[in-house]
Short mmCIF file of C-alpha atoms in Angstrom, two decimals:
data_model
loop_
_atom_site.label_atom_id
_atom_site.label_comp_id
_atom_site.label_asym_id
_atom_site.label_seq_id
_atom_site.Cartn_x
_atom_site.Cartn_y
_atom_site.Cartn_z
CA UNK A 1 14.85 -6.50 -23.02
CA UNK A 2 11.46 -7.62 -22.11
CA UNK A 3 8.66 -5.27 -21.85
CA UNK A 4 7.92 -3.89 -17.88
CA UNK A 5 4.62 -6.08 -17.98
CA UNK A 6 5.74 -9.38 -18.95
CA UNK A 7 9.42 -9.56 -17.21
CA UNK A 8 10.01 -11.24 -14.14
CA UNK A 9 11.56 -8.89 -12.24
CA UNK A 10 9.91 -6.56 -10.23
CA UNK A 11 11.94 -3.26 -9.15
CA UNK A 12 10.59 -1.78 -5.98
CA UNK A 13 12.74 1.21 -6.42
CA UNK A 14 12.50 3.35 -3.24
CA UNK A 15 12.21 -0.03 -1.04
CA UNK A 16 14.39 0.18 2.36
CA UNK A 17 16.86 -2.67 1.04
CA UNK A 18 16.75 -0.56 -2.69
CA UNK A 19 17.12 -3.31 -4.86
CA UNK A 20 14.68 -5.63 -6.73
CA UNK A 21 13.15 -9.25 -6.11
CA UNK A 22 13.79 -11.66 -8.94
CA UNK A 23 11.19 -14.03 -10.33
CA UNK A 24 8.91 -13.06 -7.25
CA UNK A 25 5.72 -15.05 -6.58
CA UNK A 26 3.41 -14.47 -3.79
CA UNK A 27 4.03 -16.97 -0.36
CA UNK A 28 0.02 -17.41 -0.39
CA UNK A 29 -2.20 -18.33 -3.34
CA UNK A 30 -4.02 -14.70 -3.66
CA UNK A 31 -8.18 -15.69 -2.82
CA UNK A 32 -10.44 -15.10 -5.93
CA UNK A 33 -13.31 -12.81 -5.24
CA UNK A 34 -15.66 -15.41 -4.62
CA UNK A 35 -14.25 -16.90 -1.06
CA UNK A 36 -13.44 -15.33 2.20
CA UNK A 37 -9.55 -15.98 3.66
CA UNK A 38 -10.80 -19.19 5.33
CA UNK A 39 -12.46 -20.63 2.17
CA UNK A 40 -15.98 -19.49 2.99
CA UNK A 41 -17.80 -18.80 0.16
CA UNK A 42 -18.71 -14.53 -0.27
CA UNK A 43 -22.35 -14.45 -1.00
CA UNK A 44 -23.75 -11.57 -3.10
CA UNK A 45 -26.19 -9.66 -1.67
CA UNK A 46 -29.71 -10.28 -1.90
CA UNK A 47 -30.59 -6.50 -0.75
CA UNK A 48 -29.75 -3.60 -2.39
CA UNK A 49 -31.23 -1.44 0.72
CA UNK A 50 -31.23 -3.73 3.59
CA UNK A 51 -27.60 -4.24 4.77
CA UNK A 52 -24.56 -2.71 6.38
CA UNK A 53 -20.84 -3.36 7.34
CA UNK A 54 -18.51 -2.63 9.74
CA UNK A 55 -14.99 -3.35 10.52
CA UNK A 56 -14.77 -4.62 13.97
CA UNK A 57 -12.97 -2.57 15.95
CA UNK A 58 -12.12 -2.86 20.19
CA UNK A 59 -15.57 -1.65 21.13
CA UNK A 60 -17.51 -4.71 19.32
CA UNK A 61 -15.00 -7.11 20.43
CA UNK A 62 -13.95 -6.50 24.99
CA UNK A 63 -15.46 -5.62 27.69
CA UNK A 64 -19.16 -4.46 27.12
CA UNK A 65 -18.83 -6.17 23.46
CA UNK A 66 -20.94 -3.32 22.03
CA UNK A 67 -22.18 -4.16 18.22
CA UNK A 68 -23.82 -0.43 17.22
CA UNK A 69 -26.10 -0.12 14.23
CA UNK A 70 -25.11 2.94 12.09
CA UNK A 71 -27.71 6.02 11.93
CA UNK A 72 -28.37 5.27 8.22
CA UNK A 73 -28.97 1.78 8.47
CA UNK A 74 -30.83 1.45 12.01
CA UNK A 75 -33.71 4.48 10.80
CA UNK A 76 -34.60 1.42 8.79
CA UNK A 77 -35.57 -0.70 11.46
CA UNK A 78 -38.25 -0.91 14.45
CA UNK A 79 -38.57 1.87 17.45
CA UNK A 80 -38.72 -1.13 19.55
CA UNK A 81 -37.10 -4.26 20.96
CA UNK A 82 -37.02 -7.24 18.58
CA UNK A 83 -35.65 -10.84 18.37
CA UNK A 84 -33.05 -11.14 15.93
CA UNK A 85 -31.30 -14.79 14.24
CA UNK A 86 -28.11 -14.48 12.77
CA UNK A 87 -27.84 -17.06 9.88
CA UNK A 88 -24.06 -17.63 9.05
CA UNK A 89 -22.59 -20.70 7.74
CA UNK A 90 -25.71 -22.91 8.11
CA UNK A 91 -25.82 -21.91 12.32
CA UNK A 92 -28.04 -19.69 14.11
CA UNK A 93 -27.75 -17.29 16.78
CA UNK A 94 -30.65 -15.72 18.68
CA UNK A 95 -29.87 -11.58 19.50
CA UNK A 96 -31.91 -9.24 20.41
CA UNK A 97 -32.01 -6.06 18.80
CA UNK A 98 -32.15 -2.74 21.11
CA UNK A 99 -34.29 -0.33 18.96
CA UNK A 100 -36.10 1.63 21.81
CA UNK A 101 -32.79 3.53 22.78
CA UNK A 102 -33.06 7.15 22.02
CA UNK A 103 -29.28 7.40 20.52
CA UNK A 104 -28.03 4.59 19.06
CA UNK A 105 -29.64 0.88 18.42
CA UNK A 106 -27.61 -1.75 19.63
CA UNK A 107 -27.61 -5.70 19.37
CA UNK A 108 -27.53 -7.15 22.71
CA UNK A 109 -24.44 -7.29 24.12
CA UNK A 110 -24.79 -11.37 25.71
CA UNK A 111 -26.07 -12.51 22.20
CA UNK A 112 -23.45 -10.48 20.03
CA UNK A 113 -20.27 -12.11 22.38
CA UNK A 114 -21.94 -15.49 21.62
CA UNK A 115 -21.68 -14.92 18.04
CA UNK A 116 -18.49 -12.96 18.45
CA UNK A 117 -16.62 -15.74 20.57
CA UNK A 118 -18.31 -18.66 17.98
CA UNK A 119 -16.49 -17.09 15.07
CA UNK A 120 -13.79 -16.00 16.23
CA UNK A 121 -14.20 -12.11 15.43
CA UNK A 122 -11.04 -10.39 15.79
CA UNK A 123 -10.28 -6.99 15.16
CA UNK A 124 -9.93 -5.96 11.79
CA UNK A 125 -12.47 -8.30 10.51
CA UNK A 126 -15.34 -7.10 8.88
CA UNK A 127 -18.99 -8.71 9.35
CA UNK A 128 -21.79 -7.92 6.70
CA UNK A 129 -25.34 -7.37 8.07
CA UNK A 130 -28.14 -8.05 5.60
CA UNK A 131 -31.91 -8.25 6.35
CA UNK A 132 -33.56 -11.46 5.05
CA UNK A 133 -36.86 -11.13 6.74
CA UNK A 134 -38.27 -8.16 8.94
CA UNK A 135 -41.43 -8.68 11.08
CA UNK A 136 -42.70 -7.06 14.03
CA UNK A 137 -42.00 -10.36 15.65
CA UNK A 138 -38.70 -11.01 14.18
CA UNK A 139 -35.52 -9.97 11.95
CA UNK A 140 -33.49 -12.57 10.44
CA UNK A 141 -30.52 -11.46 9.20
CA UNK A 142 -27.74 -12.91 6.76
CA UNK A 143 -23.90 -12.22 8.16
CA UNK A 144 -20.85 -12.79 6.37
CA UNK A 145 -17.33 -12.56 7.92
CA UNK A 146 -14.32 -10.77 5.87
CA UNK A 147 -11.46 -11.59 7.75
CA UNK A 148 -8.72 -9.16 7.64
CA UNK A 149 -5.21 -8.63 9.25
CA UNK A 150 -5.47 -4.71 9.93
CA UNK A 151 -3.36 -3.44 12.73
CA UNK A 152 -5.15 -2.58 15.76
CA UNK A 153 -2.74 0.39 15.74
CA UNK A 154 -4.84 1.98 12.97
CA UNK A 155 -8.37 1.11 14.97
CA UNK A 156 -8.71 4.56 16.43
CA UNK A 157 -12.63 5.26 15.98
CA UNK A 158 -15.06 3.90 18.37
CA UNK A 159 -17.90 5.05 16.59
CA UNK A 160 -19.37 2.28 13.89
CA UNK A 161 -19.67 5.46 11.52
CA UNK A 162 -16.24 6.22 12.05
CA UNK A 163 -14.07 4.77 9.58
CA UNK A 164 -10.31 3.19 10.42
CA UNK A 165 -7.67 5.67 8.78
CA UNK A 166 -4.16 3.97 7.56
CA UNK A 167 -1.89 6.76 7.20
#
């Protein structure tokens, strides 16, 4: 009998059908670490201070398409209303960012369904925010886009601090 990490069975044991898939291989090639699920190439990042995530959600992505900067990352930005690009894939997008709100800073809601709508954002993908260049003039910012395939059953939170919770 082979050993349990070289045979080619695999025994789900408590599955629904309760039996075992023989010789299984994955349907899809699994991505490496270095490319996204549509071949784009995941950059490292540049900053170790100067970025954050999120995992678009309902909020960012209908009606008032509302793209919120979390608390932690926004205190590191201006007070005030500045131009932003978004660099992604070798296009930019002009946004403005809404620092000058007394709760939370906000990317305009126009530029932010431009990019949105360009990309094809869907729920469940996640974008990654990092600052290339920061001037009182301008912010140029580096995205990358994660896709994912999480249910929009599980995308309770409408906060951008809030996280998703699979039960």
């Amino acid at each position: 009998m082979a050993s349990r990490w070289s045979s080619p069975r695999v025994d789900f044991g408590a599955s629904n059908s309760g039996g075992s898939v023989e010789n299984w291989t994955p349907s899809l090639p699994l991505p490496d670490s270095t490319t996204d699920s549509h071949g784009g190439e995941v950059l490292p990042l540049l900053s170790s201070e100067l970025y954050f995530d999120v995992v678009l959600s309902k909020t960012q992505l209908s009606d008032g398409y509302r793209m919120g900067l979390p608390d932690s990352f926004s205190s590191k930005l201006p007070s005030y209303e500045v131009p932003c690009v978004f660099n992604y894939r070798g296009k930019s997008w002009n946004i403005m960012y809404k620092g000058q709100c007394k709760g939370r800073k906000w990317f305009d809601s126009g530029g932010w369904k431009t990019f949105a709508d360009d990309n094809c954002l869907k729920i469940g993908d996640a974008c990654i925010f990092e600052v290339m260049d920061m001037s009182k003039e301008k912010i140029i910012f580096r995205l990358q886009i994660l896709r994912g395939n999480i249910p929009s059953k599980f995308h309770k939170g409408q906060h951008p601090d809030e996280p998703i919770v699979i039960d």
